[in-house]
Amino acid sequence: MSSSVEAITVLSSDGDEFKITVSAAKLSKPLNWMLEDVCFSDDCDEVPTIEVNSKTLVKVIEYCEKHAPRANSGASDSDAEELKKWDIEFMKMDVKDILFHILMAANYLHMEGLYDLACQTAADLMKGMTVSQIRKIFHIKNDFSSEEQEQLRRQHPGCSFD
Amino acid sequence: MGKAEMTMIEDKLTSLPDDMLQYIFSFLDTKFAVQTSLVCKRLRYLWIYLPVLTIDSDSFRYYSSFSNFVVSLLSRKDGPTRICKFWFDISNPIYSSIQMCIDSHDLFEPLVKRVIDHVVDHRVQHLSFHFPRIVDDLPQLFHCQSLRTLELFEIIILPNTNLDFLTLTSLHLVKCSFILDGEGTLDPFQCCLNLKNLVISDCRIPSRVKIFEISAPQLVNLTISRMEHVRNLNTNCKIVITSTKITSFKFVESHILEFSIPALPLIESVDVNAVLADYLFGTVHLAKRKFISYLIEMLRAIGGAEIVALSIETLTMLSKFPDVLQGPSPFSRVKVLKVKAPCEPSPFSIPNDVMNLFFSGSTIKDFEVEYVKKQQGKYQRG
C-alpha cells in the first residue's frame, strides 16, 4: 500500500461506493485494519465492504470526516465546544429511521464517541416521557394484557404510565 | 407505506441487545429507565440489572410518589446485582399531594435512612448524595467501608463526626457546612487513610474554627475552591495542611486565607486564583497587606511546581503591594507559566515588579495566556 493514498473507496452493504479519507478512517479500529489488509496500488482494485447500509454509512463517514482533525492532532477548548454543537445538529435525525442503525454501526466499527453520542440521543428521547409516550415514539407494541398492566401499576408506584 | 417497511420501523429499540439498552439507560434518570423498561415484555425486567442509579426528586411531582418509587426500587434491587454508581438528590422542591412544599426533616428521615442502609449493605462504590439538611443518620454513611468516590452536596457535618472512610480515594464536598462544638481545631479527614483526591468547594467553615486541618496522609490532589462568599468566609481560620504527598494544588476563586503547608517534594502543578473581598477591607491598605503576605507565603510553600497557573486578578492584586513583593522568587523550578484570563481576550502583560519577583531567577521568558470561563454556580452530574 502506498503511503501517498489519502482517500480510499469502500462499499456499503447495499453495494454503493463511498470515499473516505485515511485520517477519518482511523477513527475506527476495525476500519483501519480493514484498510491495512487491502491493497490500494493502481494495479489492485479490491474494494472492502463495510456491513453498514448506504444511508447509515453516509452519516458515519460525515461524522468521521468532521472529527478526524481533532482526533489526530488534539484541539483547543473552543474547538471542542464547536464540535459539541455540531454533534447536536448532526444527531437531529429521524429516530425511527436511522438512529438505531447509527448505534449498531458505531458499535460494529468500535467508535466510542459516536456510540456514546447515539446512546445519549436515544436516552434524551426517553427523558420525561410516560410509558405510553415511549411506546409511541419508538413504535413499540404493548404486549401486556390488561391484568398484567394493572399489576405493573401496582408494582411500580411513582411511575407515569399514561 | 409497504408492510415490509413498517416492520423495519417497528421494534428498533426492543431488538437491541441487553447490554446496549442498559448502556442507554445509564444516561437516564432511573425513573425514566424504569418507565422505558415497562413498555413491553421484552424489556420488562431490564431495570433490575441497572448498574447506575440516578434518583432525583426533581423528576417527581409529589413526595408520596417519589418516596414510593425509591422504596419499591430499592427493595427489588436487594438481589446480588451490584449498584456501581448511585446518585441521590433531594435538593429540589417537592410537594405533598395538597401542593404544599415539604421541608420537614421527620418526613425525609426514614427515606434517607433507607437509602443509606442500601448503600452500606450493598457495598456501593460511587455515591453522590445531595440533601440540604442535617441528617442524623449520616454517621452510618461515614463509616461505610465500600465507597471509593463520594460526593456530598449541602450536607451539614455535625460535631464529632469522624469521616471514617478507609476505602475512599476521592471526596468532593460541595456547599457543605462543618459544625464545631466550642472553639478550636477541626481535622475532618484524618481517618481517610487512602484518600488521594479531595475537593472542598463552596463550603462553610464556622468562625469558631481557628484551625482547619487537612491531614489525609495519602493525599495527591487538593482543590479548595469558591471560598469567597460572605456566608462562607472565616478569615480568621488558618488552613493547616500536613499531607506531604501532594502533587497538584488548586486554590481557585477563593478569598485569601492563611495557610500552613509542609515541604511538598512531589508538587508538580499549582493553580491559584485568589481574591480579596473589598467589602471586608474597604480602603484599609494595612489589613489587605496582611492577606497579601499570607498569599506570598502560600506561593512560596507550593513554589516547587513546574507548571504554574495564576489568574490575572491575582497578578494584578499582587502588583498593588510592591513592598510585600520582596525576597527570592517563590517559583524555583517553574517550566510552564499559564496566565488565566476571563473569556474575552484582552491584551495583557504581567506587571514588571510581579514578573521580577516571580521569575527573575527562572528560565521562563514567556508565558501562555489561557482564557477560562468562570465556573457557573450549578454543579452538573458527572
Coordinates of C-alpha atoms in Angstrom, one line a residue:
Chain A
M1 CA 0.0 0.0 0.0
S2 CA 1.4 3.3 -1.0
S3 CA 1.6 5.9 1.8
S4 CA 0.6 8.6 -0.5
V5 CA -3.1 7.4 -0.6
E6 CA -5.2 10.0 1.1
A7 CA -8.7 8.7 0.4
I8 CA -10.0 5.2 -0.3
T9 CA -13.2 3.7 -1.6
V10 CA -15.4 1.4 0.4
L11 CA -18.6 -0.4 -0.4
S12 CA -21.7 -0.3 1.8
S13 CA -23.8 -3.4 2.5
D14 CA -26.1 -2.2 -0.3
G15 CA -23.1 -2.2 -2.8
D16 CA -22.8 1.6 -3.1
E17 CA -19.3 3.1 -3.3
F18 CA -18.1 5.7 -0.8
K19 CA -14.9 7.7 -0.4
I20 CA -13.4 8.1 3.0
T21 CA -10.1 9.8 3.8
V22 CA -7.5 7.7 5.6
S23 CA -7.3 10.1 8.5
A24 CA -11.1 9.8 9.0
A25 CA -11.0 6.0 8.8
K26 CA -8.5 6.0 11.6
L27 CA -11.4 6.8 14.0
S28 CA -12.5 3.2 13.7
K29 CA -10.1 0.4 14.6
P30 CA -11.8 -2.3 12.5
L31 CA -12.0 0.0 9.5
N32 CA -8.3 0.8 9.9
W33 CA -7.4 -2.9 10.0
M34 CA -9.6 -3.5 7.0
L35 CA -7.8 -0.8 5.1
E36 CA -4.4 -2.2 6.0
D37 CA -5.4 -5.6 4.7
V38 CA -6.5 -4.2 1.3
C39 CA -4.1 -3.3 -1.4
F40 CA -4.5 0.2 -2.8
S41 CA -1.9 0.3 -5.5
D42 CA -3.0 1.1 -9.1
D43 CA -3.0 -2.5 -10.3
C44 CA -5.1 -3.8 -7.4
D45 CA -8.7 -2.7 -7.2
E46 CA -10.1 -4.7 -4.4
V47 CA -12.7 -2.6 -2.6
P48 CA -13.6 -3.5 1.0
T49 CA -17.2 -3.9 2.0
I50 CA -18.5 -2.4 5.3
E51 CA -21.5 -4.2 6.7
V52 CA -23.5 -0.9 7.1
N53 CA -26.2 0.3 4.8
S54 CA -25.7 3.3 2.5
K55 CA -27.9 5.7 4.3
T56 CA -26.1 5.0 7.6
L57 CA -22.7 4.9 6.1
V58 CA -23.1 8.4 4.7
K59 CA -23.7 9.7 8.2
V60 CA -20.9 7.6 9.8
I61 CA -18.4 9.0 7.2
E62 CA -19.7 12.5 7.7
Y63 CA -19.0 12.1 11.4
C64 CA -15.6 10.7 10.9
E65 CA -14.5 13.4 8.5
K66 CA -15.7 16.1 10.9
H67 CA -14.0 14.5 14.0
A68 CA -10.8 13.4 12.3
P69 CA -8.7 16.6 12.5
R70 CA -9.3 16.9 16.2
A71 CA -8.8 13.2 16.9
N72 CA -5.5 13.3 15.1
S73 CA -4.0 16.4 16.4
G74 CA -5.8 17.4 19.6
A75 CA -7.6 20.8 19.8
S76 CA -8.4 23.7 22.0
D77 CA -11.4 24.0 24.2
S78 CA -13.2 26.3 21.8
D79 CA -12.9 23.7 19.0
A80 CA -14.3 21.1 21.4
E81 CA -17.2 23.4 22.1
E82 CA -17.9 23.9 18.4
L83 CA -17.7 20.2 17.8
K84 CA -20.2 19.6 20.5
K85 CA -22.6 22.0 18.8
W86 CA -22.0 20.2 15.5
D87 CA -22.7 16.8 17.2
I88 CA -26.1 18.0 18.4
E89 CA -27.1 19.2 14.9
F90 CA -25.7 16.0 13.5
M91 CA -28.0 13.9 15.7
K92 CA -31.2 15.8 14.7
M93 CA -32.4 13.0 12.5
D94 CA -35.4 10.8 12.0
V95 CA -35.1 8.5 15.0
K96 CA -37.1 5.5 13.9
D97 CA -35.3 5.6 10.6
I98 CA -31.7 5.9 11.3
L99 CA -30.7 6.4 15.0
F100 CA -30.5 2.7 15.8
H101 CA -28.6 1.9 12.6
I102 CA -26.1 4.5 13.7
L103 CA -25.9 2.9 17.1
M104 CA -25.3 -0.5 15.7
A105 CA -22.8 0.8 13.2
A106 CA -20.8 2.7 15.9
N107 CA -20.8 -0.5 17.9
Y108 CA -19.6 -2.6 15.0
L109 CA -16.9 -0.1 14.0
H110 CA -15.8 0.4 17.6
M111 CA -16.4 4.2 17.5
E112 CA -16.7 5.2 21.1
G113 CA -17.5 8.8 20.6
L114 CA -20.3 8.2 18.1
Y115 CA -21.6 5.3 20.2
D116 CA -21.9 7.5 23.3
L117 CA -23.5 10.3 21.2
A118 CA -26.1 7.9 19.8
C119 CA -26.9 6.4 23.2
Q120 CA -27.2 9.9 24.7
T121 CA -29.6 10.9 21.9
A122 CA -31.7 7.8 22.4
A123 CA -31.8 8.4 26.2
D124 CA -32.8 12.0 25.6
L125 CA -35.8 10.8 23.7
M126 CA -37.0 8.8 26.7
K127 CA -36.4 11.5 29.2
G128 CA -39.6 13.0 30.7
M129 CA -41.9 10.6 28.8
T130 CA -44.5 8.3 30.2
V131 CA -44.7 4.6 29.4
S132 CA -47.3 5.1 26.6
Q133 CA -45.4 8.1 25.1
I134 CA -42.2 6.0 24.9
R135 CA -44.2 3.2 23.1
K136 CA -45.4 5.8 20.6
I137 CA -42.0 7.4 19.9
F138 CA -40.3 4.1 19.3
H139 CA -43.3 2.2 17.8
I140 CA -43.3 -0.5 20.4
K141 CA -46.3 -2.7 20.6
N142 CA -47.9 -3.1 24.1
D143 CA -48.0 -6.8 24.6
F144 CA -49.2 -6.8 28.2
S145 CA -52.8 -8.0 29.0
S146 CA -54.9 -5.5 30.9
E147 CA -54.4 -7.6 34.1
E148 CA -50.7 -7.5 33.7
Q149 CA -50.8 -3.8 33.2
E150 CA -52.8 -3.4 36.4
Q151 CA -50.1 -5.4 38.2
L152 CA -47.3 -3.3 36.7
R153 CA -49.0 -0.1 38.0
R154 CA -49.2 -1.6 41.5
Q155 CA -45.6 -2.8 41.4
H156 CA -44.2 0.5 40.2
P157 CA -45.7 3.3 42.2
G158 CA -44.3 6.7 41.2
C159 CA -44.0 5.7 37.5
S160 CA -46.1 7.6 35.0
F161 CA -47.9 5.2 32.6
D162 CA -50.3 7.4 30.6
Chain B
M1 CA -46.1 2.5 3.2
G2 CA -45.5 -1.1 2.4
K3 CA -45.7 -3.8 5.0
A4 CA -42.0 -4.7 4.9
E5 CA -41.1 -1.1 5.6
M6 CA -43.5 -1.0 8.5
T7 CA -41.8 -3.9 10.2
M8 CA -38.4 -2.3 9.7
I9 CA -39.5 0.8 11.5
E10 CA -41.1 -1.1 14.3
D11 CA -39.2 -2.5 17.2
K12 CA -35.9 -1.0 16.6
L13 CA -35.4 -0.3 20.3
T14 CA -36.5 -3.7 21.6
S15 CA -34.3 -5.5 19.1
L16 CA -31.1 -4.0 20.6
P17 CA -29.1 -6.4 22.8
D18 CA -29.5 -6.0 26.6
D19 CA -26.0 -4.5 27.2
M20 CA -26.7 -1.7 24.7
L21 CA -30.1 -1.0 26.2
Q22 CA -28.6 -0.9 29.7
Y23 CA -25.9 1.5 28.4
I24 CA -28.6 3.8 27.0
F25 CA -30.4 3.5 30.4
S26 CA -27.3 4.6 32.2
F27 CA -27.6 8.1 30.6
L28 CA -31.1 8.4 32.1
D29 CA -32.7 9.4 35.3
T30 CA -33.6 6.0 36.8
K31 CA -37.3 6.9 36.8
F32 CA -37.3 7.1 33.0
A33 CA -35.1 4.0 32.7
V34 CA -37.7 2.0 34.7
Q35 CA -40.6 3.6 32.7
T36 CA -38.9 2.7 29.4
S37 CA -38.4 -0.9 30.5
L38 CA -42.1 -1.2 31.3
V39 CA -43.1 -0.7 27.7
C40 CA -43.2 -4.4 26.7
K41 CA -42.4 -7.9 27.9
R42 CA -39.0 -8.0 26.2
L43 CA -37.7 -5.1 28.3
R44 CA -39.7 -5.6 31.4
Y45 CA -37.0 -6.8 33.8
L46 CA -34.1 -4.9 32.4
W47 CA -34.2 -2.2 35.0
I48 CA -33.4 -4.7 37.8
Y49 CA -29.9 -5.0 36.5
L50 CA -29.1 -1.3 36.1
P51 CA -25.6 -0.7 37.5
V52 CA -26.1 3.0 37.7
L53 CA -28.9 4.6 39.7
T54 CA -29.8 8.3 39.3
I55 CA -32.6 9.2 41.6
D56 CA -33.7 12.9 41.6
S57 CA -36.7 14.3 43.4
D58 CA -37.0 16.8 40.5
S59 CA -38.5 14.0 38.3
F60 CA -41.5 13.6 40.7
R61 CA -44.3 15.9 41.4
Y62 CA -45.3 14.7 44.8
Y63 CA -43.4 13.4 47.7
S64 CA -45.5 10.3 48.1
S65 CA -44.8 9.1 44.5
F66 CA -41.1 9.9 45.0
S67 CA -40.9 8.0 48.2
N68 CA -42.9 5.0 46.9
F69 CA -40.7 4.8 43.9
V70 CA -37.4 4.8 45.9
V71 CA -38.7 2.2 48.4
S72 CA -40.0 -0.1 45.8
L73 CA -37.0 0.3 43.6
L74 CA -34.5 -0.5 46.4
S75 CA -36.5 -3.5 47.7
R76 CA -36.3 -5.0 44.2
K77 CA -32.7 -4.3 43.9
D78 CA -31.9 -6.3 47.0
G79 CA -30.5 -9.1 44.9
P80 CA -26.9 -9.7 44.2
T81 CA -26.7 -7.2 41.3
R82 CA -24.1 -4.6 42.2
I83 CA -25.0 -0.9 42.0
C84 CA -21.8 0.6 40.9
K85 CA -22.8 4.3 40.9
F86 CA -25.6 5.8 42.9
W87 CA -26.7 9.5 42.5
F88 CA -29.4 10.5 45.1
D89 CA -30.7 14.1 45.0
I90 CA -33.5 15.5 47.2
S91 CA -32.4 19.1 46.8
N92 CA -35.3 20.1 44.5
P93 CA -38.5 21.3 46.0
I94 CA -41.1 18.5 46.4
Y95 CA -44.7 18.8 47.2
S96 CA -47.2 16.9 49.2
S97 CA -50.4 16.0 47.4
I98 CA -52.1 19.2 48.7
Q99 CA -49.5 21.3 46.9
M100 CA -47.5 22.3 50.0
C101 CA -43.8 22.4 49.7
I102 CA -42.4 19.9 52.0
D103 CA -39.5 20.8 54.2
S104 CA -39.9 18.5 57.1
H105 CA -36.9 16.7 58.4
D106 CA -39.1 14.0 60.0
L107 CA -40.7 13.1 56.8
F108 CA -37.4 12.7 54.9
E109 CA -35.5 10.9 57.6
P110 CA -36.9 7.3 57.1
L111 CA -36.3 7.6 53.3
V112 CA -32.8 8.9 53.7
K113 CA -32.1 6.1 56.2
R114 CA -33.4 3.5 53.8
V115 CA -31.1 4.8 51.1
I116 CA -28.0 4.9 53.3
D117 CA -28.8 1.4 54.6
H118 CA -28.9 0.2 51.0
V119 CA -25.6 1.9 50.2
V120 CA -23.9 0.3 53.2
D121 CA -25.5 -3.1 52.8
H122 CA -24.8 -3.4 49.1
R123 CA -21.3 -2.0 49.2
V124 CA -21.9 0.7 46.7
Q125 CA -18.6 2.1 45.5
H126 CA -19.5 5.5 44.0
L127 CA -22.1 7.7 45.7
S128 CA -23.3 11.3 45.1
F129 CA -25.6 12.4 47.8
H130 CA -27.4 15.7 47.7
F131 CA -29.5 16.5 50.7
P132 CA -29.6 20.1 52.0
R133 CA -30.5 19.3 55.6
I134 CA -29.0 17.9 58.8
V135 CA -29.1 14.1 58.6
D136 CA -28.8 12.4 62.0
D137 CA -28.2 9.1 60.3
L138 CA -25.3 10.1 58.2
P139 CA -22.7 8.8 60.7
Q140 CA -23.6 5.4 59.4
L141 CA -22.7 6.5 56.0
F142 CA -19.4 8.0 57.3
H143 CA -18.3 4.5 58.4
C144 CA -19.2 2.9 55.1
Q145 CA -16.3 0.7 54.1
S146 CA -17.0 0.1 50.4
L147 CA -17.0 3.7 49.0
R148 CA -14.3 4.7 46.6
T149 CA -15.7 8.0 45.5
L150 CA -18.1 10.2 47.4
E151 CA -19.7 13.5 46.5
L152 CA -21.7 15.3 49.2
F153 CA -23.7 18.3 48.4
E154 CA -25.1 20.7 51.0
I155 CA -24.6 18.3 53.8
I156 CA -24.2 19.6 57.4
I157 CA -21.4 17.7 59.0
L158 CA -22.2 17.6 62.7
P159 CA -19.6 17.9 65.5
N160 CA -17.7 14.7 66.5
T161 CA -18.4 13.2 63.1
N162 CA -15.4 11.2 62.0
L163 CA -15.2 10.8 58.3
D164 CA -14.1 7.2 58.8
F165 CA -13.6 6.2 55.2
L166 CA -10.8 3.7 54.9
T167 CA -11.5 2.7 51.3
L168 CA -12.3 6.2 49.9
T169 CA -9.9 7.6 47.3
S170 CA -12.0 10.6 46.2
L171 CA -14.1 13.0 48.2
H172 CA -15.9 16.1 46.9
L173 CA -17.6 18.3 49.4
V174 CA -19.7 20.9 47.8
K175 CA -21.6 23.6 49.8
C176 CA -21.2 21.5 52.9
S177 CA -21.0 23.0 56.4
F178 CA -18.9 21.9 59.3
I179 CA -20.2 22.4 62.8
L180 CA -17.9 22.5 65.7
D181 CA -18.7 22.4 69.5
G182 CA -16.7 25.2 71.2
E183 CA -13.6 26.7 69.6
G184 CA -10.5 25.2 68.2
T185 CA -9.3 22.8 65.6
L186 CA -11.2 20.8 63.0
D187 CA -9.4 17.9 61.5
P188 CA -12.1 16.1 59.5
F189 CA -10.1 13.9 57.1
Q190 CA -7.6 12.3 59.5
C191 CA -9.2 8.9 59.2
C192 CA -9.4 8.9 55.4
L193 CA -6.2 6.9 55.2
N194 CA -6.4 6.2 51.5
L195 CA -7.8 9.5 50.2
K196 CA -6.0 10.7 47.1
N197 CA -8.3 13.4 45.8
L198 CA -10.0 16.0 47.9
V199 CA -12.2 18.9 46.6
I200 CA -13.6 21.3 49.1
S201 CA -15.8 23.7 47.2
D202 CA -18.1 26.5 48.4
C203 CA -18.0 25.0 52.0
R204 CA -18.7 26.9 55.2
I205 CA -16.1 26.8 58.0
P206 CA -17.7 28.4 61.0
S207 CA -15.9 31.3 62.7
R208 CA -15.3 29.3 65.8
V209 CA -12.9 27.2 63.9
K210 CA -9.4 28.6 64.3
I211 CA -7.5 25.8 62.6
F212 CA -8.9 23.7 59.7
E213 CA -6.5 20.8 59.3
I214 CA -6.1 18.7 56.2
S215 CA -4.2 15.6 57.3
A216 CA -5.1 12.8 54.9
P217 CA -1.7 11.1 54.6
Q218 CA -2.0 9.8 51.0
L219 CA -3.5 13.0 49.5
V220 CA -2.2 13.7 46.0
N221 CA -4.7 16.2 44.5
L222 CA -6.1 19.0 46.7
T223 CA -8.6 21.6 45.4
I224 CA -10.0 24.3 47.5
S225 CA -12.4 26.5 45.6
R226 CA -15.1 29.1 45.7
M227 CA -14.5 30.0 49.4
E228 CA -15.4 33.6 48.5
H229 CA -18.9 34.2 49.6
V230 CA -19.9 36.2 52.6
R231 CA -21.5 33.3 54.4
N232 CA -18.6 31.1 53.9
L233 CA -15.9 33.4 54.9
N234 CA -14.0 32.8 58.0
T235 CA -10.9 34.9 57.5
N236 CA -9.6 34.1 61.0
C237 CA -9.3 30.4 60.1
K238 CA -5.8 29.0 59.3
I239 CA -5.7 26.1 57.0
V240 CA -3.1 23.7 58.1
I241 CA -2.1 21.0 55.6
T242 CA 0.0 18.1 56.9
S243 CA -0.2 15.8 53.9
T244 CA 3.2 15.7 52.2
K245 CA 2.5 13.7 49.0
I246 CA 0.5 16.4 47.2
T247 CA 1.4 16.8 43.6
S248 CA -1.4 19.1 42.5
F249 CA -2.7 22.0 44.5
K250 CA -5.5 24.3 43.3
F251 CA -6.8 27.3 45.2
V252 CA -9.4 28.9 42.9
E253 CA -12.0 31.6 43.1
S254 CA -11.3 31.9 46.7
H255 CA -10.6 34.6 49.2
I256 CA -7.0 34.6 50.5
L257 CA -6.6 32.5 53.7
E258 CA -3.7 31.9 55.9
F259 CA -2.1 28.6 55.1
S260 CA 0.5 26.4 56.8
I261 CA 1.9 24.0 54.2
P262 CA 4.7 21.4 54.8
A263 CA 7.5 20.8 52.3
L264 CA 5.9 19.2 49.3
P265 CA 8.7 17.4 47.5
L266 CA 6.4 15.9 44.9
I267 CA 4.5 19.0 43.9
E268 CA 4.1 19.3 40.1
S269 CA 1.3 21.8 39.3
V270 CA -0.4 24.6 41.1
D271 CA -3.3 26.8 40.1
V272 CA -4.0 29.9 42.1
N273 CA -6.9 32.3 41.6
A274 CA -7.0 34.2 44.9
V275 CA -9.1 37.3 45.6
L276 CA -9.6 39.8 48.3
A277 CA -13.0 41.0 49.2
D278 CA -13.3 44.7 49.1
Y279 CA -16.3 44.8 51.3
L280 CA -14.2 43.4 54.1
F281 CA -11.5 45.9 54.0
G282 CA -12.7 49.0 52.1
T283 CA -9.6 51.1 51.6
V284 CA -7.7 49.8 54.6
H285 CA -4.5 49.0 52.9
L286 CA -2.8 47.6 56.0
A287 CA -5.4 44.9 56.6
K288 CA -5.1 43.9 53.0
R289 CA -1.3 43.8 53.3
K290 CA -1.5 41.1 55.9
F291 CA -3.5 38.9 53.5
I292 CA -1.2 39.6 50.6
S293 CA 1.7 38.3 52.7
Y294 CA -0.3 35.2 53.5
L295 CA -0.7 34.7 49.8
I296 CA 3.0 35.1 49.1
E297 CA 3.8 32.6 51.9
M298 CA 1.4 30.2 50.4
L299 CA 3.0 30.6 46.9
R300 CA 6.4 30.0 48.5
A301 CA 5.2 26.8 50.0
I302 CA 3.9 25.4 46.8
G303 CA 6.5 27.1 44.6
G304 CA 8.4 23.9 43.7
A305 CA 5.9 23.1 40.9
E306 CA 6.9 23.0 37.3
I307 CA 3.5 24.0 36.0
V308 CA 2.2 27.2 37.5
A309 CA -1.2 28.8 36.6
L310 CA -2.0 32.2 38.1
S311 CA -5.1 34.3 37.4
I312 CA -4.9 37.9 36.0
E313 CA -6.8 39.1 39.1
T314 CA -4.2 37.6 41.4
L315 CA -1.3 39.1 39.5
T316 CA -2.9 42.5 39.3
M317 CA -3.7 42.4 43.0
L318 CA -0.1 41.5 43.9
S319 CA 1.2 44.4 41.8
K320 CA -0.5 46.8 44.1
F321 CA 1.6 45.7 47.0
P322 CA 5.2 46.2 45.7
D323 CA 6.6 46.4 49.3
V324 CA 5.4 42.9 50.1
L325 CA 7.0 41.5 46.9
Q326 CA 10.5 41.1 48.3
G327 CA 12.9 38.3 48.6
P328 CA 13.7 35.4 46.2
S329 CA 11.2 34.1 43.7
P330 CA 8.8 31.5 45.1
F331 CA 8.8 29.6 41.9
S332 CA 12.2 28.0 41.7
R333 CA 11.5 25.2 39.2
V334 CA 8.7 26.6 37.0
K335 CA 8.8 25.4 33.4
V336 CA 5.3 26.4 32.2
L337 CA 3.6 29.5 33.3
K338 CA -0.1 29.9 32.4
V339 CA -1.9 33.2 33.0
K340 CA -5.6 32.6 33.3
A341 CA -7.8 35.4 32.0
P342 CA -11.5 35.8 31.7
C343 CA -13.1 34.5 28.5
E344 CA -13.0 37.8 26.5
P345 CA -9.5 38.0 25.1
S346 CA -7.8 41.3 26.1
P347 CA -4.2 42.3 25.8
F348 CA -2.4 41.6 29.0
S349 CA 1.1 41.9 30.3
I350 CA 2.4 40.8 33.7
P351 CA 3.3 43.9 35.8
N352 CA 7.0 44.4 35.9
D353 CA 7.5 44.1 39.6
V354 CA 5.5 40.9 39.8
M355 CA 7.4 39.5 36.9
N356 CA 10.7 40.4 38.6
L357 CA 9.7 38.8 41.9
F358 CA 8.3 35.6 40.4
F359 CA 10.6 34.8 37.5
S360 CA 13.8 36.7 38.0
G361 CA 15.8 33.6 38.7
S362 CA 14.0 31.3 36.5
T363 CA 14.4 30.4 32.8
I364 CA 10.9 31.4 32.0
K365 CA 10.9 34.1 29.3
D366 CA 7.4 33.9 28.1
F367 CA 4.0 32.7 29.3
E368 CA 0.9 31.4 27.7
V369 CA -2.4 33.0 28.3
E370 CA -5.3 30.7 28.8
Y371 CA -8.8 32.1 28.6
V372 CA -11.1 30.4 31.1
K373 CA -14.8 30.7 31.6
K374 CA -15.7 31.5 35.2
Q375 CA -17.4 28.4 36.7
Q376 CA -21.1 28.7 37.0
G377 CA -22.8 28.0 40.2
K378 CA -24.6 24.9 39.1
Y379 CA -23.0 21.5 39.7
Q380 CA -23.6 19.0 36.9
R381 CA -24.0 15.3 37.4
G382 CA -20.8 13.7 36.2

